[in-house]
Coordinates of C-alpha atoms in Angstrom, one line a residue:
Chain A
M1 CA -36.6 16.4 26.2
N2 CA -37.7 13.4 24.3
V3 CA -34.7 11.6 22.6
K4 CA -34.9 8.4 20.7
V5 CA -31.8 6.6 19.5
F6 CA -31.9 4.3 16.5
Q7 CA -29.4 1.6 15.8
F8 CA -29.1 0.5 12.2
N9 CA -26.5 -2.1 11.1
G10 CA -23.2 -3.2 12.4
C11 CA -21.3 -2.3 15.6
N12 CA -23.4 -1.0 18.5
K13 CA -20.7 0.7 20.6
C14 CA -22.0 4.2 19.8
F15 CA -25.6 3.1 20.3
H16 CA -24.8 1.9 23.8
E17 CA -22.7 5.0 24.6
T18 CA -25.9 7.0 24.4
I19 CA -27.1 5.4 27.6
L20 CA -24.9 8.1 29.2
L21 CA -27.5 10.7 28.0
K22 CA -29.7 9.5 30.9
Q23 CA -27.4 11.4 33.2
N24 CA -28.6 14.7 31.7
D25 CA -32.3 14.6 32.6
M26 CA -33.3 13.5 29.2
E27 CA -36.0 11.0 28.3
V28 CA -34.0 8.6 26.3
E29 CA -35.2 5.5 24.6
L30 CA -32.9 3.1 22.7
I31 CA -34.4 1.4 19.7
S32 CA -32.3 -1.4 18.4
N33 CA -34.7 -2.4 15.6
P34 CA -35.9 0.7 13.8
K35 CA -37.9 -1.4 11.2
D36 CA -40.5 -2.1 13.9
W37 CA -40.8 1.5 15.1
K38 CA -44.3 2.7 14.5
G39 CA -43.5 6.4 14.4
E40 CA -44.5 9.2 16.7
K41 CA -43.5 12.8 17.2
I42 CA -40.1 13.2 18.9
D43 CA -37.8 16.1 19.7
V44 CA -34.5 14.6 18.8
A45 CA -33.7 11.4 16.8
V46 CA -30.2 10.1 17.0
V47 CA -29.0 7.6 14.4
S48 CA -26.1 5.2 14.8
G49 CA -24.7 2.3 12.9
Y50 CA -23.9 2.0 9.2
L51 CA -26.5 2.6 6.6
L52 CA -27.5 0.8 3.4
P53 CA -29.6 2.2 0.5
E54 CA -32.6 0.1 1.6
D55 CA -32.7 1.9 5.0
K56 CA -33.7 5.1 3.2
E57 CA -37.5 4.7 3.9
I58 CA -37.0 4.1 7.6
L59 CA -34.7 7.1 7.8
L60 CA -37.1 9.4 6.0
N61 CA -39.9 8.2 8.4
I62 CA -37.6 9.1 11.3
Q63 CA -36.8 12.5 9.8
S64 CA -40.4 13.4 9.2
N65 CA -41.2 12.7 12.9
A66 CA -38.3 14.4 14.5
N67 CA -37.5 18.0 15.0
K68 CA -33.8 17.3 14.8
L69 CA -31.9 14.4 13.3
I70 CA -28.4 13.7 14.6
A71 CA -26.0 11.2 12.9
Y72 CA -23.9 9.8 15.7
G73 CA -20.6 8.1 14.9
D74 CA -18.4 7.6 11.9
C75 CA -20.4 4.6 10.6
T76 CA -23.4 6.9 10.0
T77 CA -21.7 10.1 9.0
T78 CA -19.0 8.7 6.6
G79 CA -19.6 5.0 6.4
G80 CA -16.9 4.4 9.0
I81 CA -14.9 1.3 9.3
F82 CA -17.6 -0.8 7.7
G83 CA -17.2 1.4 4.6
L84 CA -14.0 -0.5 3.9
A85 CA -16.4 -3.2 2.6
N86 CA -17.1 -0.9 -0.4
Q87 CA -13.6 -2.0 -1.6
K88 CA -15.3 -5.3 -2.3
G89 CA -18.4 -3.9 -3.9
A90 CA -20.6 -3.4 -0.9
N91 CA -23.0 -0.4 -0.9
I92 CA -22.5 1.3 2.4
T93 CA -23.9 4.8 2.2
P94 CA -23.1 7.9 4.4
I95 CA -26.1 9.7 5.8
S96 CA -25.4 12.8 3.6
K97 CA -26.4 10.9 0.5
I98 CA -29.8 10.1 2.1
I99 CA -30.5 13.2 4.3
P100 CA -28.1 16.0 3.5
E101 CA -29.3 18.4 6.2
S102 CA -28.7 16.2 9.3
F103 CA -26.3 17.1 12.2
K104 CA -23.2 15.0 12.1
I105 CA -21.0 13.9 15.0
N106 CA -17.8 12.1 13.8
G107 CA -15.7 9.8 15.8
C108 CA -15.2 6.2 16.5
L109 CA -16.2 6.1 19.3
A110 CA -18.2 9.4 18.9
E111 CA -18.0 11.6 21.9
I112 CA -21.1 11.8 24.2
E113 CA -20.2 15.3 25.3
E114 CA -20.6 16.5 21.7
L115 CA -23.9 14.7 21.3
T116 CA -25.2 16.3 24.6
A117 CA -24.3 19.7 23.4
T118 CA -25.8 19.2 20.0
I119 CA -29.1 17.9 21.5
K120 CA -29.3 20.9 23.8
G121 CA -28.7 23.2 20.8
G122 CA -25.7 25.0 22.1
E123 CA -22.6 26.0 20.2
V124 CA -20.1 23.2 19.9
D125 CA -16.5 24.4 20.1
K126 CA -14.4 23.3 17.1
P127 CA -11.7 21.1 18.6
P128 CA -8.1 21.8 17.7
S129 CA -6.0 19.7 15.4
L130 CA -4.7 16.5 16.9
C131 CA -1.1 17.5 16.1
K132 CA -1.5 20.6 18.3
V133 CA -2.3 18.5 21.4
C134 CA -0.1 15.5 20.6
K135 CA 3.1 15.4 22.7
R136 CA 5.1 14.4 19.7
R137 CA 6.4 17.0 17.3
S138 CA 6.6 16.8 13.6
T139 CA 9.4 18.2 11.4
C140 CA 8.1 16.9 8.1
E141 CA 11.5 15.8 6.9
Y142 CA 11.7 13.3 4.1
L143 CA 11.7 9.7 5.2
D144 CA 14.4 7.2 4.2
E145 CA 12.2 4.2 4.9
V146 CA 8.8 3.3 6.3
H147 CA 8.3 1.1 9.3
R148 CA 5.2 -0.9 10.0
Q149 CA 6.2 -1.5 13.7
I150 CA 8.4 0.6 15.9
D151 CA 9.5 0.7 19.5
I152 CA 7.6 3.7 20.6
F153 CA 9.8 4.3 23.7
E154 CA 13.0 4.6 21.7
N155 CA 12.1 8.2 20.7
E156 CA 9.2 9.8 22.6
E157 CA 9.4 13.2 21.1
A158 CA 9.5 12.8 17.4
C159 CA 6.3 12.5 15.4
F160 CA 5.3 9.0 14.3
N161 CA 5.5 10.1 10.7
D162 CA 9.0 11.4 11.2
L163 CA 9.9 7.9 12.4
G164 CA 8.4 6.4 9.3
F165 CA 5.4 5.0 11.2
L166 CA 2.3 6.2 9.2
C167 CA 0.0 8.2 11.4
N168 CA -3.0 10.1 10.0
G169 CA -3.0 12.7 12.8
Y170 CA -2.3 15.5 10.3
I171 CA -5.9 15.4 9.0
A172 CA -7.6 14.6 12.4
T173 CA -9.0 16.7 15.2
E174 CA -8.4 16.1 18.9
C175 CA -10.6 13.4 20.3
K176 CA -11.4 11.6 23.5
E177 CA -10.0 8.2 22.4
R178 CA -6.5 9.6 21.6
C179 CA -4.9 6.4 20.2
V180 CA -1.6 8.3 19.8
D181 CA -1.2 8.4 23.6
Y182 CA -1.3 4.6 23.7
G183 CA 1.4 3.9 21.0
T184 CA -1.1 3.4 18.2
Q185 CA -1.2 5.7 15.2
C186 CA -4.2 7.9 14.6
R187 CA -6.3 6.7 11.7
G188 CA -8.3 9.9 11.4
C189 CA -11.7 8.9 12.7
K190 CA -12.5 12.6 13.3
P191 CA -11.3 14.3 10.1
I192 CA -10.6 18.1 10.2
I193 CA -11.1 18.4 6.4
D194 CA -13.2 16.8 3.7
R195 CA -11.7 14.0 1.6
S196 CA -9.2 13.5 4.3
G197 CA -7.9 10.1 3.1
V198 CA -7.0 11.5 -0.3
R199 CA -5.2 14.5 1.2
M200 CA -3.3 12.3 3.7
L201 CA -2.2 10.1 0.8
G202 CA -0.7 13.1 -0.9
M203 CA 0.9 14.2 2.3
F204 CA 2.5 10.9 3.0
G205 CA 3.6 10.5 -0.6
T206 CA 5.5 13.7 -0.3
L207 CA 7.0 12.7 3.1
M208 CA 8.3 9.6 1.4
G209 CA 10.6 11.8 -0.6
N210 CA 13.8 9.8 0.0
V211 CA 12.2 6.3 -0.5
E212 CA 13.2 4.7 -3.7
V213 CA 10.7 4.9 -6.5
A214 CA 11.2 2.7 -9.6
T215 CA 11.6 4.4 -13.0
E216 CA 12.1 3.0 -16.5
A217 CA 13.1 4.3 -19.9
S218 CA 10.2 5.3 -22.1
K219 CA 10.3 3.4 -25.4
Y220 CA 9.3 6.6 -27.2
G221 CA 11.6 9.6 -27.0
A222 CA 14.1 8.0 -24.6
T223 CA 13.1 9.8 -21.4
D224 CA 12.3 8.3 -18.0
K225 CA 8.8 7.4 -16.7
L226 CA 7.3 5.8 -13.7
A227 CA 7.8 2.0 -13.8
D228 CA 5.1 -0.5 -13.3
K229 CA 7.1 -2.9 -11.1
D230 CA 6.9 -3.0 -7.3
D231 CA 9.5 -0.8 -5.5
D232 CA 10.2 0.3 -2.0
M233 CA 7.2 2.6 -2.1
T234 CA 4.6 -0.1 -2.7
E235 CA 6.4 -2.7 -0.6
S236 CA 6.4 -0.5 2.5
L237 CA 2.7 0.3 2.3
P238 CA 0.9 -3.0 1.6
D239 CA -2.6 -1.7 2.5
I240 CA -3.2 1.8 1.3
V241 CA -7.0 1.6 1.3
G242 CA -7.2 0.2 4.9
N243 CA -4.7 2.6 6.4
F244 CA -5.5 5.9 4.6
F245 CA -9.2 5.4 4.1
R246 CA -10.0 3.5 7.4
F247 CA -13.1 5.6 8.2
S248 CA -13.8 7.6 5.0
L249 CA -13.8 5.3 2.0
P250 CA -17.5 6.0 1.0
T251 CA -17.1 9.8 1.3
S252 CA -13.6 10.1 -0.2
G253 CA -14.6 10.4 -3.8
L254 CA -13.0 7.2 -4.8
P255 CA -14.9 4.8 -7.0
K256 CA -16.6 1.8 -5.6
G257 CA -14.1 -1.2 -5.4
R258 CA -14.4 -4.1 -7.8
I259 CA -12.7 -6.7 -5.7
H260 CA -14.7 -9.9 -5.5
S261 CA -16.7 -10.1 -2.3
K262 CA -15.4 -12.6 0.3
G263 CA -18.8 -13.3 1.9
S264 CA -20.1 -11.5 4.9
I265 CA -19.6 -7.8 5.6
L266 CA -17.0 -8.5 8.4
E267 CA -15.0 -10.8 6.1
N268 CA -15.0 -8.1 3.5
V269 CA -13.8 -5.5 6.0
F270 CA -11.0 -7.7 7.3
T271 CA -9.6 -9.2 4.1
G272 CA -6.6 -7.2 2.9
R273 CA -5.9 -5.5 6.2
L274 CA -2.5 -5.9 8.0
I275 CA -1.8 -8.2 10.9
E276 CA -0.5 -5.3 13.1
E277 CA -3.7 -3.3 12.5
F278 CA -5.9 -6.3 13.2
P279 CA -6.4 -5.8 17.0
L280 CA -7.3 -2.1 16.5
I281 CA -9.8 -2.9 13.8
T282 CA -11.6 -5.5 15.8
G283 CA -11.5 -3.1 18.8
L284 CA -13.2 -0.5 16.6
L285 CA -16.0 -2.6 15.1
G286 CA -16.6 -5.4 17.6
G287 CA -19.5 -3.6 19.4
D288 CA -20.2 -5.1 22.8
N289 CA -18.1 -8.2 21.9
S290 CA -15.0 -6.2 20.9
I291 CA -12.9 -7.2 23.9
S292 CA -13.4 -11.0 23.5
M293 CA -13.1 -10.8 19.7
T294 CA -9.9 -8.8 19.9
L295 CA -8.3 -11.0 22.5
S296 CA -9.3 -14.2 20.7
I297 CA -7.6 -12.9 17.6
I298 CA -4.5 -11.9 19.4
E299 CA -4.3 -15.2 21.3
A300 CA -4.7 -17.1 18.0
Y301 CA -1.8 -15.4 16.5
E302 CA 0.3 -15.6 19.6
K303 CA -0.2 -19.3 19.8
G304 CA 0.5 -19.9 16.1
A305 CA 3.5 -17.5 15.9
E306 CA 4.9 -18.5 19.3
I307 CA 4.9 -15.1 20.9
E308 CA 5.6 -15.3 24.6
V309 CA 2.9 -13.9 26.9
N310 CA 3.6 -13.5 30.6
E311 CA 1.5 -13.9 33.7
Q312 CA 0.8 -10.2 34.2
T313 CA -0.5 -9.8 30.7
K314 CA -2.8 -12.8 31.2
Q315 CA -4.2 -11.3 34.4
Y316 CA -4.9 -8.0 32.7
R317 CA -6.6 -9.8 29.8
Q318 CA -8.7 -11.8 32.2
K319 CA -9.8 -8.6 33.9
L320 CA -10.7 -7.1 30.6
R321 CA -12.9 -10.1 29.8
S322 CA -14.7 -9.9 33.1
L323 CA -15.2 -6.1 32.6
E324 CA -16.8 -6.9 29.2
K325 CA -19.4 -9.1 31.0
E326 CA -20.0 -6.3 33.5
L327 CA -20.5 -3.9 30.7
K328 CA -23.1 -6.2 29.1
N329 CA -24.9 -6.4 32.4
A330 CA -24.9 -2.6 32.7
I331 CA -26.3 -2.3 29.1
D332 CA -29.0 -4.8 29.8
A333 CA -30.0 -3.0 32.9
Q334 CA -29.7 0.4 31.1
D335 CA -27.8 1.7 34.1
A336 CA -25.9 4.9 33.1
E337 CA -23.9 5.1 36.3
K338 CA -22.7 1.5 36.1
Y339 CA -21.9 1.9 32.4
K340 CA -19.8 4.9 33.0
D341 CA -18.0 3.2 35.9
V342 CA -17.2 0.0 33.8
T343 CA -16.1 1.9 30.7
E344 CA -13.7 3.9 32.9
K345 CA -12.2 0.7 34.2
I346 CA -11.8 -0.6 30.6
R347 CA -10.2 2.7 29.6
K348 CA -7.7 2.3 32.4
I349 CA -6.4 -1.0 31.1
A350 CA -7.1 -0.9 27.4
G351 CA -6.4 2.8 26.9
N352 CA -9.7 3.6 25.3
M353 CA -12.8 1.9 24.1
N354 CA -11.1 1.0 20.8
L355 CA -8.5 -1.0 22.8
S356 CA -5.5 0.8 21.4
N357 CA -3.3 -0.4 24.2
V358 CA -3.9 -4.1 23.6
F359 CA -1.4 -5.8 21.3
Y360 CA 0.3 -9.0 20.5
G361 CA 2.5 -10.2 23.5
G362 CA 1.2 -7.6 26.0
F363 CA 0.3 -3.9 26.3
K364 CA 1.8 -0.9 24.5
T365 CA 2.0 1.5 27.4
P366 CA 2.2 1.1 31.2
I367 CA -1.2 0.5 32.9
D368 CA -0.4 0.9 36.5
G369 CA 2.7 2.6 37.9
A370 CA 2.9 -0.1 40.6
D371 CA 3.7 -3.0 38.2
N372 CA 6.9 -3.6 36.3
F373 CA 6.1 -2.5 32.8
D374 CA 8.9 -4.6 31.3
D375 CA 6.9 -7.7 32.3
Y376 CA 3.9 -7.0 30.0
K377 CA 5.4 -4.7 27.4
A378 CA 4.5 -5.5 23.8
E379 CA 7.5 -5.8 21.5
P380 CA 7.5 -5.5 17.7
F381 CA 7.0 -9.0 16.4
E382 CA 8.1 -10.9 13.3
I383 CA 5.4 -11.6 10.7
K384 CA 4.9 -15.3 10.2
E385 CA 2.9 -16.7 7.3
G386 CA 0.3 -19.2 8.1
T387 CA -3.2 -20.0 9.3
Y388 CA -4.3 -19.2 12.8
K389 CA -7.4 -20.4 14.6
N390 CA -8.9 -19.8 18.0
G391 CA -12.6 -20.4 18.9
I392 CA -14.8 -18.4 16.6
V393 CA -12.2 -17.0 14.3
E394 CA -9.9 -18.5 11.7
F395 CA -7.6 -16.4 9.5
S396 CA -4.6 -16.8 7.2
I397 CA -1.9 -14.3 6.5
D398 CA 0.6 -14.1 3.7
S399 CA 4.4 -13.4 4.0
K400 CA 3.8 -9.6 4.1
G401 CA 1.3 -9.9 6.9
V402 CA -1.8 -9.2 4.8
I403 CA -4.9 -11.1 5.8
K404 CA -5.9 -13.3 2.9
E405 CA -8.8 -15.2 4.3
I406 CA -10.9 -14.9 7.4
K407 CA -13.8 -16.8 8.8
I408 CA -15.9 -15.5 11.7
K409 CA -18.6 -17.8 13.0
E410 CA -22.1 -16.3 13.1
G411 CA -23.4 -14.9 16.3
A412 CA -20.0 -13.7 17.3
Chain B
M1 CA -9.3 -10.7 -19.9
S2 CA -11.9 -9.7 -22.5
S3 CA -11.7 -10.7 -26.1
C4 CA -11.3 -7.2 -27.6
D5 CA -7.9 -5.9 -28.7
I6 CA -6.2 -2.6 -28.4
N7 CA -7.5 -1.2 -31.7
E8 CA -11.1 -1.5 -30.5
C9 CA -10.5 1.1 -27.8
E10 CA -10.6 3.9 -30.3
G11 CA -13.5 6.2 -29.8
K12 CA -13.9 5.0 -26.2
Y13 CA -12.0 7.9 -24.8
D14 CA -12.1 11.6 -25.5
N15 CA -10.5 13.3 -22.5
I16 CA -6.9 12.7 -21.4
V17 CA -5.8 15.3 -19.0
V18 CA -2.0 15.9 -19.0
F19 CA -0.6 18.2 -16.4
M20 CA 2.6 19.6 -17.9
C21 CA 5.1 21.6 -15.9
N22 CA 5.9 25.1 -17.1
E23 CA 9.5 24.3 -17.7
C24 CA 10.5 21.1 -19.6
G25 CA 7.0 19.7 -20.0
Q26 CA 5.4 22.7 -21.6
G27 CA 8.6 23.6 -23.3
S28 CA 8.7 20.2 -25.1
A29 CA 5.0 20.6 -26.1
N30 CA 5.9 24.0 -27.6
T31 CA 8.8 22.5 -29.5
A32 CA 6.5 19.8 -30.7
G33 CA 4.1 22.4 -31.9
V34 CA 6.8 24.4 -33.7
G35 CA 7.9 21.1 -35.3
R36 CA 4.2 20.4 -36.3
M37 CA 4.3 16.9 -34.8
P38 CA 0.9 15.3 -34.7
Y39 CA -0.5 13.7 -31.5
D40 CA -3.8 12.3 -30.3
P41 CA -6.6 15.0 -30.3
S42 CA -8.0 13.7 -26.9
V43 CA -5.0 15.0 -25.1
R44 CA -5.9 18.1 -23.0
I45 CA -2.8 19.9 -21.6
V46 CA -3.1 21.7 -18.3
R47 CA -0.1 23.9 -17.7
V48 CA 1.1 23.9 -14.1
Q49 CA 4.1 25.6 -12.5
C50 CA 5.7 22.3 -11.5
T51 CA 4.3 18.8 -11.4
G52 CA 5.0 18.9 -7.6
Q53 CA 1.7 20.8 -7.4
I54 CA -0.2 17.8 -8.6
G55 CA -1.3 15.3 -6.1
P56 CA -4.2 12.9 -5.4
I57 CA -6.7 15.7 -5.0
Q58 CA -6.2 17.1 -8.4
I59 CA -6.0 13.7 -10.1
M60 CA -9.2 12.5 -8.4
D61 CA -11.0 15.8 -9.4
A62 CA -10.0 15.2 -13.0
L63 CA -11.1 11.6 -13.0
N64 CA -14.4 12.3 -11.2
N65 CA -15.2 15.0 -13.7
G66 CA -14.9 12.9 -16.8
A67 CA -11.2 12.4 -17.6
D68 CA -10.4 9.0 -18.9
A69 CA -6.7 9.1 -18.0
V70 CA -4.5 11.6 -16.1
S71 CA -0.8 12.0 -16.5
C72 CA 1.9 14.3 -15.4
V73 CA 4.8 15.4 -17.6
G74 CA 7.6 17.0 -15.7
C75 CA 11.3 17.7 -16.1
C76 CA 13.9 14.9 -16.4
I77 CA 15.0 13.3 -13.1
G78 CA 17.5 15.6 -11.4
A79 CA 16.5 18.5 -13.6
C80 CA 13.5 19.9 -11.8
H81 CA 13.5 23.7 -11.8
F82 CA 12.1 23.7 -8.3
F83 CA 14.5 21.3 -6.6
N84 CA 12.6 18.0 -6.6
G85 CA 8.9 18.5 -7.5
N86 CA 8.9 15.9 -10.2
L87 CA 10.2 13.2 -7.9
L88 CA 7.6 14.1 -5.2
S89 CA 4.7 13.9 -7.6
M90 CA 6.1 10.6 -8.9
R91 CA 5.9 9.1 -5.4
R92 CA 2.4 10.3 -4.9
I93 CA 1.3 8.9 -8.2
K94 CA 3.0 5.6 -7.4
L95 CA 0.9 5.4 -4.2
M96 CA -2.3 6.2 -6.2
K97 CA -1.5 3.5 -8.7
K98 CA -1.2 1.0 -5.8
M99 CA -4.5 2.3 -4.4
F100 CA -6.4 1.8 -7.6
K101 CA -5.0 -1.7 -7.8
E102 CA -6.2 -2.4 -4.3
L103 CA -9.7 -1.2 -5.4
G104 CA -9.7 -3.6 -8.3
Y105 CA -9.0 -1.1 -11.1
S106 CA -6.2 -1.0 -13.6
D107 CA -3.3 1.2 -12.6
Q108 CA -2.5 2.1 -16.3
F109 CA -4.6 5.2 -16.6
I110 CA -2.5 7.4 -14.4
N111 CA 1.3 7.8 -14.8
Q112 CA 4.1 10.3 -14.7
Y113 CA 6.5 11.0 -17.5
T114 CA 9.5 13.3 -18.2
S115 CA 10.4 15.2 -21.3
R116 CA 13.1 17.6 -22.6
A117 CA 12.2 21.1 -23.6
A118 CA 14.5 21.0 -26.7
E119 CA 13.0 17.8 -28.1
G120 CA 9.4 17.9 -29.1
E121 CA 9.4 14.1 -29.8
T122 CA 9.8 13.4 -26.1
A123 CA 6.4 15.0 -25.4
V124 CA 4.7 13.4 -28.4
G125 CA 6.2 10.0 -27.3
D126 CA 4.8 10.5 -23.8
F127 CA 1.4 11.2 -25.3
E128 CA 1.6 8.0 -27.4
D129 CA 2.5 6.0 -24.3
I130 CA -0.4 7.5 -22.4
V131 CA -2.9 6.5 -25.1
E132 CA -1.4 3.0 -25.4
R133 CA -1.7 2.5 -21.6
L134 CA -5.2 3.8 -21.5
C135 CA -6.1 1.3 -24.2
T136 CA -4.6 -1.5 -22.1
A137 CA -6.7 -0.3 -19.1
I138 CA -9.8 -0.2 -21.2
T139 CA -9.3 -3.7 -22.7
E140 CA -8.7 -5.0 -19.2
G141 CA -11.9 -3.3 -18.0
G142 CA -10.1 -1.4 -15.4
T143 CA -10.9 2.3 -16.0
F144 CA -13.6 4.4 -14.2
E145 CA -16.2 4.1 -17.0
N146 CA -15.0 2.4 -20.1
E147 CA -14.6 -1.3 -20.6
C148 CA -14.7 -3.6 -23.5

C-alpha cells in the first residue's frame, strides 16, 4: 500500500512516529515540506502538524489525489496544544473546518496502532474511558480546596480530582501515554466527547462545591449576586484556558481570544501557562528537541529557585539527552527498528514520549527498582517569582507562577 | 477604553437570555408581572427547574446562537429548593467569568443573581443590573459581537 505522510506546521513528533508504519509492509514516504509536493495518485495520505487557513489549497490538492485522508494527532484534528495560541489571536484551524470528511486520530502523541488499523480499513475498537482503567477511584465529593501540586504517594487510591488536583481524565479515553500513571494529571488529549473542555469546566466547577465563592449585595432589590472580586475559586485556578482547553481550544466553541500577541507562536502558547505545567507542555510540543528543551527549562528554574538536584537525577537526565541524539540518528536513517528501540528506552525513563515523569528536582515515579527512589524523587516546590535563563530559553514568572514573558531563540 | 458612554449602548443588544429557576426566580418574575412592573424588553426568560442545571454548555450555546448576555436567577443563598443548585451554578459561572477574562473579553455579560418569589422588584432589579453590566461590557468592547 502506498502511504504518504505530510507534515504541516509545528511539532513533528507524530510525523516521525509514522516511521513505525514501515514495520507493516507499507510503502511509506515522509514529506516534510508539502508545499513542494507535485501531486500524484496515492492510496492513503496522512496529515500531521497544526494547520493554518493558508494551508487549505495544499490540503485540497492532497485530498484530490488520495483515496483516503487521515488526520493524525491532536494538532491536526483539534488544533492541539498549538491551538492555545488562538487565545492571543492566532488562527489555528482544525482539519474539520477545511475537510470535514477526513478520518481523525486524536492523541498527543497519537497512537500508531490506531493509524495502522485505520489505514488497513479495519474496525477500530472504541477505547474505554480513562477513569475505567485508572488505578485511582473517584468519589466526586465536593472539594474544600484546590491544590496545584500534591505528593502523589500520600494517597495512591483516591482520584486526583478528589485530592483537589485538577485532572481532565473524566472527559478522556484510555491512551498509550497514560500520564496519570506517572503522577501527572490527564489533560484530555483524547477526548471521549465533543466540546470536552467546556464540559470539564462545568464538572470541575461543580466539584468545587465547598470552595468559597464571593457574593455581594445587589444594589437593586437587596438580594445577593455573584461578586466581581477575586475569591478562592479564581485564585486556585490561575490558568483556566491552559488547563481545561489544553488540546481543544479551536474546537471548543469559544470565541477567538483577544489578548495581544506576544510574538512567535511558541511564545503565544507558553505565555499565561503555569510553571508546574511547563515541563509537560514543552514535552508535548517540542518535537524532536523536546527532551533538551524540557530539561533546559527545568534546569533554568532549578538554578534560579535553588532546587536541589542529586547525582542520580543528573545521570538519568544525561541518559535522556543521549537518547535524544540516538533518536535523531534513527529518524535521519529512517530506521523503524532503531526508532522503536530508542523510544522504548525513553519511555522507560521519562514515562512516555510527553516526558510526564520528568519534573523539577527529579522524577515523579520510580524508574528502576534497583535504585533508591528517595534519591531522585521530585517534591512539590515553592513558587519563586523572578526571571530564569538557560541557554536558548529565558522566561519570567510572577508570584502566582504564571509565565509572564518567554523568549525562545530561533532554531531551537 | 473607548469614548462612548453607557447611554450609547441602547439598541446594540436585543437578546438577553435569563435562566430563571422554577421556584424563587420564576416566582419573583410572576410577582413582577402581577405588579405590572416594567423591565427591559430584550430580556428573554428561560424557565429551568433549578439553576443547578445551567452550566458552561448551556451558556456557550446561548452566546454562540446570538445572545448578548446570559444570566441565571436562582433562589437566595441557602434557600435552594434542591439543596444547593444555585451555589453550584454560581461556581461554574465564576469559572466562566475567569475564562472570558483570560481570553480577553469582558466578564460582565454573564452573571448569577438571586431573587425572592414574594418580591417582584428583586427580579426587576436583577434585570436592570444585567442590562447595566451588559452596557459596561459593550463600552469596554468586551462582548462577543458588540463594541462601541
